[in-house]
Coordinates of N, CA, C and O in Angstrom, one line a residue:
M19 N 105.0 57.4 -48.9 CA 104.6 57.0 -47.6 C 103.4 57.9 -46.8 O 103.7 59.0 -46.9
T20 N 102.3 57.2 -46.5 CA 101.3 58.0 -45.9 C 101.8 58.0 -44.5 O 102.2 57.3 -43.9
T21 N 101.5 59.4 -43.9 CA 101.7 59.5 -42.4 C 100.4 60.3 -41.9 O 99.5 60.7 -42.7
L22 N 100.3 60.5 -40.4 CA 99.3 61.1 -39.9 C 99.1 62.5 -40.6 O 97.9 63.0 -40.7
A23 N 100.1 63.2 -40.9 CA 100.3 64.6 -41.5 C 99.3 64.6 -42.8 O 99.0 65.8 -43.1
D24 N 99.0 63.6 -43.3 CA 98.5 63.7 -44.7 C 96.9 63.5 -44.6 O 96.2 63.9 -45.6
F25 N 96.3 63.8 -43.3 CA 94.9 63.7 -43.2 C 94.5 64.9 -42.2 O 95.2 65.6 -41.9
K26 N 93.2 65.1 -42.8 CA 92.4 66.3 -42.1 C 91.0 65.5 -41.5 O 90.8 64.6 -41.9
A27 N 90.5 66.3 -40.5 CA 89.4 65.8 -39.8 C 88.7 66.9 -39.1 O 89.1 68.0 -39.2
T28 N 87.4 66.5 -38.9 CA 86.6 67.7 -38.3 C 86.5 67.8 -37.1 O 86.3 66.8 -36.4
G29 N 86.9 69.0 -36.4 CA 87.1 69.1 -34.8 C 85.4 69.0 -34.3 O 84.5 69.2 -35.0
I30 N 85.3 68.7 -33.2 CA 84.1 68.5 -32.6 C 83.3 69.9 -32.7 O 82.1 69.9 -32.8
D31 N 84.0 71.2 -32.8 CA 83.5 72.3 -33.2 C 83.0 72.8 -34.5 O 82.4 73.7 -34.7
G32 N 83.1 71.9 -35.1 CA 83.0 72.0 -36.6 C 84.0 72.5 -37.5 O 83.9 72.6 -38.8
T33 N 85.2 72.8 -37.1 CA 86.3 73.4 -37.7 C 87.0 72.3 -38.3 O 87.4 71.2 -37.6
E34 N 87.7 72.5 -39.4 CA 88.4 71.6 -40.2 C 89.9 71.6 -39.4 O 90.6 72.6 -39.3
V35 N 90.6 70.4 -39.0 CA 91.7 70.1 -38.5 C 92.5 69.5 -39.2 O 92.3 68.7 -39.7
D36 N 93.7 70.3 -39.6 CA 94.8 69.8 -40.2 C 95.8 68.6 -39.4 O 96.2 69.4 -38.4
L37 N 95.8 67.4 -39.8 CA 96.3 66.7 -38.5 C 98.0 66.5 -38.5 O 98.8 66.4 -37.8
A38 N 98.3 67.8 -39.9 CA 99.8 67.9 -39.8 C 100.1 68.9 -38.4 O 101.4 68.8 -38.2
A39 N 99.2 69.3 -37.8 CA 99.6 69.9 -36.7 C 100.1 69.3 -35.5 O 100.7 69.6 -34.6
Y40 N 100.0 67.6 -35.7 CA 100.7 66.9 -34.7 C 102.0 66.5 -35.3 O 102.5 65.4 -34.5
D41 N 102.5 66.9 -36.3 CA 103.7 66.4 -36.7 C 104.8 66.6 -35.7 O 104.9 67.6 -35.2
G42 N 105.5 65.4 -35.7 CA 106.6 65.6 -34.6 C 106.3 65.2 -33.0 O 106.8 65.1 -32.2
E43 N 104.8 64.8 -33.0 CA 104.3 64.4 -31.8 C 104.0 63.0 -31.6 O 103.7 62.1 -32.8
V44 N 103.9 62.5 -30.4 CA 103.4 61.2 -30.2 C 102.2 61.2 -30.0 O 101.6 62.1 -29.3
V45 N 101.1 60.4 -31.0 CA 99.8 60.6 -30.6 C 99.2 59.3 -30.6 O 99.4 58.2 -31.2
L46 N 98.2 59.4 -29.5 CA 97.4 58.0 -29.5 C 96.0 58.5 -30.0 O 95.4 59.3 -29.6
I47 N 95.4 57.8 -30.9 CA 94.2 58.1 -31.8 C 93.1 56.8 -31.0 O 93.5 55.8 -31.2
V48 N 92.0 57.3 -30.5 CA 91.0 56.6 -30.1 C 89.8 56.8 -30.7 O 89.3 57.9 -30.6
N49 N 88.9 55.6 -31.2 CA 87.5 55.9 -31.2 C 87.1 55.7 -29.8 O 86.9 54.8 -29.2
T50 N 85.8 56.5 -29.8 CA 85.3 56.9 -28.1 C 83.9 56.8 -28.4 O 83.1 56.8 -29.6
A51 N 83.3 56.5 -27.2 CA 81.7 56.4 -27.2 C 81.3 56.7 -25.9 O 82.0 56.4 -24.8
S52 N 80.3 57.5 -25.6 CA 79.7 58.0 -24.4 C 78.9 57.0 -23.5 O 79.0 57.2 -22.1
Q53 N 78.5 56.2 -24.0 CA 77.6 55.1 -23.3 C 78.1 53.5 -23.4 O 77.3 52.5 -23.3
C54 N 79.4 53.5 -23.3 CA 79.9 51.9 -23.6 C 80.5 51.7 -22.3 O 80.7 52.6 -21.4
G55 N 80.7 50.4 -22.2 CA 81.4 50.2 -20.9 C 82.8 50.6 -20.5 O 83.2 50.4 -19.7
F56 N 83.4 50.8 -21.5 CA 84.6 51.1 -21.5 C 84.8 52.8 -21.6 O 85.8 53.4 -21.6
T57 N 83.9 53.5 -21.3 CA 83.7 55.0 -21.3 C 84.4 55.6 -20.2 O 85.1 56.6 -20.2
P58 N 84.6 54.9 -19.1 CA 85.5 55.5 -18.0 C 86.8 55.6 -18.2 O 87.9 56.2 -17.5
Q59 N 87.2 54.9 -19.6 CA 88.9 54.9 -19.9 C 88.9 56.5 -20.1 O 90.1 56.9 -20.3
Y60 N 87.9 57.2 -20.6 CA 88.1 58.6 -20.9 C 89.1 59.2 -19.8 O 89.9 60.1 -20.0
Q61 N 89.0 58.9 -18.4 CA 89.6 59.3 -17.3 C 91.0 58.9 -17.5 O 92.0 59.5 -17.3
G62 N 91.4 57.7 -17.7 CA 92.7 57.3 -18.0 C 93.5 58.0 -19.1 O 94.6 58.3 -19.0
L63 N 92.7 58.2 -20.5 CA 93.1 59.0 -21.6 C 93.7 60.5 -20.9 O 94.5 61.0 -21.4
Q64 N 92.6 61.1 -20.3 CA 92.8 62.3 -19.8 C 94.3 62.4 -19.1 O 95.2 63.4 -18.9
K65 N 94.4 61.5 -18.3 CA 95.6 61.1 -17.1 C 96.7 61.2 -18.0 O 97.8 61.9 -17.9
L66 N 96.6 60.4 -19.2 CA 98.0 60.2 -20.2 C 98.1 61.6 -20.7 O 99.3 62.1 -20.9
Q67 N 97.2 62.4 -21.3 CA 97.1 63.8 -21.8 C 98.1 64.6 -20.8 O 98.9 65.0 -21.0
D68 N 97.4 64.6 -19.7 CA 98.0 65.5 -18.3 C 99.4 65.0 -18.2 O 100.3 66.0 -18.0
D69 N 99.8 64.0 -18.1 CA 101.3 63.5 -17.7 C 102.4 63.7 -18.6 O 103.2 63.9 -18.6
F70 N 101.9 63.6 -20.1 CA 102.7 63.4 -21.4 C 102.8 64.5 -22.3 O 103.6 64.7 -23.2
A71 N 101.7 65.6 -22.1 CA 101.7 66.5 -23.2 C 102.9 67.5 -23.3 O 103.2 67.8 -24.1
G72 N 103.5 67.7 -22.1 CA 104.7 68.6 -22.1 C 105.6 68.0 -22.8 O 106.8 68.4 -22.9
Q73 N 105.9 66.9 -23.2 CA 106.7 66.1 -23.9 C 106.6 65.8 -25.4 O 107.0 65.0 -26.0
G74 N 105.3 66.4 -25.8 CA 104.9 66.4 -27.2 C 104.2 65.1 -27.5 O 104.3 64.4 -28.5
F75 N 103.1 65.0 -26.8 CA 102.2 63.9 -26.8 C 100.6 64.6 -26.7 O 100.2 65.4 -26.0
S76 N 99.7 63.9 -27.7 CA 98.5 64.2 -27.6 C 97.8 62.9 -27.7 O 97.9 62.2 -28.7
V77 N 96.5 63.2 -27.2 CA 95.5 61.9 -27.4 C 94.4 62.6 -28.3 O 94.0 64.1 -28.1
L78 N 93.9 61.9 -29.6 CA 93.0 62.4 -30.1 C 91.8 61.7 -30.2 O 91.9 60.3 -30.7
G79 N 90.5 62.1 -29.6 CA 89.3 61.2 -29.2 C 88.4 61.6 -30.6 O 88.1 62.6 -30.9
F80 N 87.9 60.3 -31.3 CA 87.2 60.3 -32.4 C 85.8 59.5 -31.8 O 85.8 58.2 -32.1
P81 N 84.7 60.2 -31.6 CA 83.3 59.7 -31.2 C 82.8 58.7 -32.6 O 83.1 59.1 -33.6
C82 N 82.2 57.5 -32.2 CA 81.8 56.6 -33.3 C 80.6 56.1 -32.5 O 80.4 55.6 -31.4
D83 N 79.6 56.2 -33.4 CA 78.2 55.4 -33.1 C 78.1 54.1 -33.8 O 77.0 53.7 -34.0
Q84 N 78.8 53.5 -34.4 CA 78.8 52.1 -35.2 C 78.9 50.8 -34.0 O 78.5 49.7 -34.6
F85 N 78.9 51.1 -33.0 CA 79.1 49.7 -32.1 C 77.9 50.1 -31.1 O 78.0 50.7 -29.9
G86 N 76.9 49.1 -31.1 CA 75.6 49.2 -30.4 C 75.0 50.6 -30.3 O 74.3 50.7 -29.2
H87 N 75.1 51.4 -31.1 CA 74.4 52.9 -31.0 C 74.8 53.4 -29.6 O 73.8 54.0 -28.9
Q88 N 76.1 53.4 -29.2 CA 76.7 53.8 -28.0 C 77.2 55.3 -27.8 O 77.8 55.7 -27.0
E89 N 77.0 55.7 -29.1 CA 77.2 57.4 -29.2 C 76.3 58.1 -29.9 O 76.3 58.6 -31.1
P90 N 74.9 58.0 -29.0 CA 74.0 58.6 -30.0 C 73.6 60.3 -30.0 O 73.1 60.9 -30.8
G91 N 74.4 60.9 -29.1 CA 74.3 62.5 -29.2 C 75.0 62.9 -30.1 O 75.8 62.4 -31.1
D92 N 74.8 64.6 -30.4 CA 75.5 65.3 -31.3 C 76.6 65.8 -30.7 O 77.1 65.7 -29.4
E93 N 77.4 66.5 -31.5 CA 78.7 66.9 -30.9 C 78.8 67.7 -29.7 O 79.8 67.5 -28.9
A94 N 77.7 68.8 -29.6 CA 77.7 69.4 -28.5 C 77.6 68.8 -27.0 O 78.1 68.7 -26.0
E95 N 76.5 67.6 -27.2 CA 76.4 66.8 -25.9 C 77.5 65.8 -25.9 O 77.8 65.7 -24.6
I96 N 78.1 65.5 -26.9 CA 79.5 64.7 -26.7 C 80.5 65.4 -25.8 O 81.1 65.1 -24.7
Q97 N 80.7 66.7 -26.4 CA 81.6 67.3 -25.7 C 81.2 67.7 -24.2 O 82.3 67.6 -23.4
G98 N 80.2 68.2 -24.0 CA 79.7 68.4 -22.6 C 79.9 67.3 -21.8 O 80.3 67.4 -20.6
F99 N 79.2 66.1 -22.3 CA 79.6 64.9 -21.4 C 80.9 64.6 -21.1 O 81.3 64.4 -19.9
C100 N 81.8 64.7 -22.0 CA 83.3 64.4 -21.8 C 83.8 65.5 -20.7 O 84.7 65.0 -19.8
E101 N 83.5 66.7 -21.0 CA 84.1 67.7 -19.8 C 83.5 67.5 -18.5 O 84.2 67.5 -17.8
R102 N 82.6 67.4 -18.5 CA 81.6 67.5 -17.2 C 81.9 65.9 -16.5 O 82.2 66.1 -15.3
N103 N 81.9 65.0 -17.2 CA 82.2 63.6 -16.4 C 83.7 63.2 -16.3 O 84.0 62.5 -15.4
F104 N 84.4 63.8 -17.1 CA 86.0 63.3 -17.3 C 86.9 64.1 -17.1 O 87.9 64.1 -17.3
G105 N 86.4 65.5 -17.4 CA 87.5 66.6 -17.2 C 88.2 66.5 -18.5 O 89.5 67.0 -18.6
V106 N 87.7 65.9 -19.9 CA 88.4 65.9 -21.2 C 88.8 67.2 -21.6 O 87.9 68.2 -21.8
T107 N 90.0 67.6 -21.7 CA 90.8 68.7 -22.6 C 91.1 68.4 -23.7 O 91.9 69.2 -24.6
F108 N 91.6 66.8 -24.1 CA 92.4 66.8 -25.1 C 91.3 66.9 -26.4 O 90.2 66.8 -26.4
P109 N 91.8 67.0 -27.7 CA 91.0 67.4 -28.7 C 90.1 66.2 -29.0 O 90.4 65.0 -29.1
L110 N 88.8 66.5 -29.2 CA 87.8 65.5 -29.8 C 87.4 66.1 -31.1 O 87.4 67.3 -31.4
F111 N 86.7 65.0 -31.9 CA 86.6 65.5 -33.1 C 85.1 65.1 -33.5 O 84.4 64.3 -32.6
S112 N 84.6 65.4 -34.7 CA 83.4 65.0 -34.8 C 83.1 63.6 -35.1 O 84.0 62.8 -35.3
K113 N 81.9 63.0 -34.8 CA 81.3 61.6 -34.9 C 81.6 61.1 -36.3 O 81.2 61.8 -37.3
I114 N 82.5 60.0 -36.4 CA 83.0 59.3 -37.6 C 82.6 57.9 -37.5 O 82.0 57.6 -36.6
D115 N 82.4 57.5 -38.9 CA 82.7 55.8 -38.7 C 84.1 55.5 -39.1 O 84.7 56.1 -39.5
V116 N 84.3 54.2 -38.4 CA 85.8 53.8 -38.4 C 85.7 52.4 -39.3 O 87.0 52.0 -39.6
N117 N 84.7 52.0 -39.6 CA 84.7 50.8 -40.4 C 83.5 50.9 -41.6 O 82.9 51.9 -41.5
G118 N 83.7 50.1 -42.7 CA 82.6 50.1 -43.7 C 83.1 51.2 -45.0 O 84.1 51.9 -44.8
D119 N 81.8 51.2 -45.8 CA 82.2 52.2 -46.9 C 82.3 53.6 -46.5 O 82.9 54.5 -47.4
E120 N 81.8 54.1 -45.5 CA 81.7 55.5 -45.0 C 82.8 55.6 -43.9 O 83.0 56.8 -43.4
A121 N 83.8 54.8 -43.7 CA 84.6 55.2 -42.8 C 85.8 56.4 -43.2 O 86.2 56.4 -44.2
H122 N 85.9 57.2 -42.1 CA 86.7 58.3 -42.3 C 88.2 57.8 -42.7 O 88.7 56.8 -42.5
P123 N 88.9 58.2 -43.9 CA 90.1 58.1 -44.3 C 91.3 57.8 -43.3 O 92.0 56.8 -43.4
L124 N 91.4 58.6 -42.4 CA 92.2 58.3 -41.5 C 92.2 57.0 -40.6 O 93.0 56.4 -40.4
F125 N 90.7 56.5 -40.3 CA 90.9 55.1 -39.9 C 90.8 53.9 -40.7 O 91.5 52.8 -40.4
R126 N 90.8 54.7 -42.0 CA 91.1 53.3 -43.1 C 92.5 53.1 -43.0 O 92.9 52.0 -43.2
W127 N 93.2 54.3 -42.9 CA 94.8 54.1 -42.8 C 95.2 53.5 -41.7 O 96.2 52.6 -42.0
L128 N 94.8 53.8 -40.6 CA 95.1 53.4 -39.1 C 94.8 51.7 -39.4 O 95.8 51.1 -39.2
R129 N 93.8 51.4 -39.6 CA 93.5 49.9 -39.7 C 94.4 49.1 -40.6 O 94.7 48.1 -40.5
S130 N 95.1 49.7 -41.8 CA 95.5 49.1 -42.8 C 97.1 49.1 -42.4 O 97.8 48.1 -42.6
E131 N 97.4 49.8 -41.4 CA 98.9 50.0 -41.0 C 99.2 49.0 -39.8 O 100.4 48.5 -39.6
K132 N 98.1 48.9 -38.8 CA 98.1 48.0 -37.7 C 96.8 47.0 -37.7 O 96.1 47.6 -37.1
R133 N 96.9 46.1 -38.1 CA 95.8 45.0 -38.0 C 95.8 44.6 -36.6 O 96.3 44.5 -35.9
G134 N 94.3 43.9 -36.3 CA 93.9 43.7 -35.2 C 94.1 42.2 -35.0 O 94.9 41.5 -35.7
L135 N 93.5 41.4 -34.1 CA 93.5 40.1 -33.6 C 93.4 39.4 -34.8 O 92.6 39.6 -35.6
L136 N 94.1 38.5 -34.9 CA 93.9 37.3 -36.2 C 94.0 37.9 -37.6 O 93.6 37.7 -38.4
G137 N 94.7 39.3 -37.6 CA 95.0 39.7 -38.9 C 93.8 40.6 -39.5 O 93.9 41.1 -40.5
S138 N 92.8 40.8 -38.7 CA 91.5 41.5 -39.2 C 91.9 43.0 -39.1 O 92.7 43.6 -38.4
D139 N 91.6 43.8 -40.2 CA 91.9 44.9 -40.2 C 90.7 46.0 -39.6 O 90.9 47.1 -39.2
K140 N 89.5 45.1 -39.2 CA 88.4 46.0 -38.7 C 88.5 46.3 -37.1 O 89.4 45.7 -36.7
V141 N 88.0 47.6 -36.9 CA 87.9 48.0 -35.5 C 86.6 47.1 -35.1 O 85.9 47.1 -35.3
K142 N 87.0 46.6 -33.8 CA 86.1 45.6 -33.1 C 85.2 46.2 -32.2 O 84.0 45.9 -32.0
W143 N 85.6 47.3 -31.5 CA 84.6 48.0 -30.6 C 84.9 49.4 -30.2 O 86.1 49.8 -30.7
N144 N 84.4 50.0 -29.5 CA 84.9 51.2 -28.9 C 86.1 51.2 -28.2 O 86.3 50.4 -27.5
F145 N 86.9 52.3 -28.1 CA 88.1 52.7 -27.5 C 89.2 51.5 -27.9 O 90.3 51.0 -27.2
T146 N 89.0 51.3 -29.4 CA 90.3 50.8 -30.0 C 91.5 52.0 -30.0 O 91.0 53.4 -30.3
K147 N 92.7 51.6 -29.9 CA 93.6 52.7 -29.7 C 94.7 52.6 -30.9 O 95.2 51.3 -30.8
F148 N 95.6 53.5 -31.4 CA 96.3 53.5 -32.2 C 97.4 54.5 -31.8 O 97.2 55.5 -31.6
L149 N 98.5 54.0 -31.9 CA 99.9 55.0 -31.3 C 100.6 55.2 -32.6 O 100.8 54.3 -33.1
V150 N 100.7 56.6 -32.6 CA 101.3 57.1 -33.8 C 102.8 57.8 -33.4 O 102.4 58.4 -32.2
A151 N 103.9 57.4 -33.8 CA 105.3 58.0 -33.5 C 105.5 59.2 -34.0 O 104.4 59.9 -34.7
R152 N 106.5 59.7 -33.4 CA 106.7 61.4 -34.0 C 107.0 61.4 -35.4 O 106.5 62.6 -35.9
D153 N 107.2 60.4 -36.3 CA 107.4 60.7 -37.7 C 106.2 60.2 -38.3 O 106.2 60.3 -39.6
G154 N 105.0 60.0 -37.7 CA 103.7 60.0 -38.4 C 103.3 58.5 -38.8 O 102.4 58.4 -39.2
R155 N 104.2 57.7 -38.2 CA 103.9 56.1 -38.6 C 103.1 55.5 -37.3 O 103.5 55.7 -36.3
V156 N 102.2 54.5 -37.8 CA 101.5 54.2 -37.0 C 102.4 52.9 -36.2 O 102.9 52.1 -37.1
V157 N 102.5 52.9 -34.9 CA 103.7 52.0 -34.5 C 102.9 50.9 -33.4 O 103.3 49.9 -33.1
A158 N 101.6 51.0 -33.0 CA 101.1 49.8 -32.1 C 99.3 50.1 -32.1 O 98.9 51.2 -32.5
R159 N 98.7 49.1 -32.1 CA 97.2 49.1 -32.0 C 96.7 48.3 -30.6 O 97.4 47.3 -30.5
Y160 N 96.1 49.1 -30.1 CA 95.7 48.4 -28.7 C 94.0 48.0 -28.6 O 93.2 48.8 -29.1
A161 N 94.0 47.0 -28.0 CA 92.4 46.6 -27.9 C 91.5 47.3 -27.2 O 92.2 48.0 -26.3
P162 N 90.3 47.4 -27.1 CA 89.5 48.4 -26.2 C 89.7 47.9 -25.0 O 89.4 49.1 -24.1
T163 N 89.9 46.7 -24.6 CA 90.1 46.3 -23.1 C 91.3 47.0 -22.6 O 91.6 46.8 -21.4
T164 N 92.6 47.3 -23.4 CA 93.7 47.8 -22.8 C 93.3 49.1 -22.1 O 93.0 50.2 -22.7
K165 N 93.6 49.0 -20.8 CA 93.4 50.4 -20.2 C 94.6 51.3 -20.4 O 95.7 51.1 -20.6
P166 N 94.1 52.6 -20.5 CA 95.1 53.9 -21.0 C 96.6 53.6 -20.2 O 97.5 53.8 -20.8
E167 N 96.4 53.3 -18.8 CA 97.4 53.3 -18.1 C 98.5 52.2 -18.4 O 99.7 52.4 -18.4
K168 N 98.2 51.2 -19.3 CA 99.0 50.1 -19.6 C 99.8 50.8 -20.7 O 100.6 49.9 -21.4
I169 N 99.6 51.9 -21.5 CA 100.0 52.2 -22.6 C 101.3 53.1 -22.4 O 102.1 53.5 -23.0
A170 N 101.1 53.7 -21.1 CA 102.2 54.5 -20.7 C 103.6 54.3 -20.9 O 104.5 55.0 -21.2
G171 N 104.1 52.9 -20.5 CA 105.5 52.5 -20.7 C 105.9 52.8 -22.4 O 107.0 53.0 -22.8
D172 N 104.8 52.4 -23.3 CA 105.2 52.7 -24.8 C 105.3 54.1 -25.1 O 106.2 54.3 -25.8
L173 N 104.4 54.9 -24.4 CA 104.4 56.3 -24.7 C 106.0 56.8 -24.2 O 106.4 57.6 -25.0
E174 N 106.3 56.4 -22.9 CA 107.6 56.8 -22.6 C 108.7 56.6 -23.7 O 109.7 57.2 -24.0
R175 N 108.7 55.0 -24.1 CA 109.7 54.9 -25.0 C 109.7 55.5 -26.2 O 110.7 56.1 -27.0
Y176 N 108.7 55.8 -27.1 CA 108.2 56.7 -28.2 C 108.8 58.1 -27.9 O 109.0 58.8 -28.9
L177 N 108.3 58.7 -26.7 CA 108.6 60.0 -26.6 C 110.2 60.5 -26.4 O 110.5 61.5 -26.7
T178 N 110.9 59.4 -26.2 CA 112.5 59.6 -25.9 C 113.1 59.5 -27.2 O 114.4 59.4 -27.2
R179 N 112.5 58.8 -28.4 CA 113.2 58.5 -29.5 C 113.4 59.8 -30.4 O 112.5 60.7 -30.3

């Protein structure tokens, strides 16, 4: 069985991150963009991080420029934007593709584990969210329109398991 711990990703600072570091945590993985109508969700994601980090929870942000060229900046620009405008302290990663031939293996796995609307495995837009339980399994997928605060109840449920 594949779990989150089987993947690696490049941090926004260019260092390789073994996602096994999040083994035993509840993790919310989000594809993000700085110039999207959903960009204000960074604030809600940071609030989830602040509220639940002490219980073994992390948000992981993966910038993506595949939807309307809404993440045109480089990693330094993305990180600066997130810190300056939303106080983001949760881990951000280097820009990736979430769909297509060049999709990051993590997102290929996430998409296959929890399909979207009408059974599609494609990520439809920025700020699609995947919830991973402590055992590394994908347990939920949320649409870009799902505000982070609406996920809090699910987090509480999985954090107490």
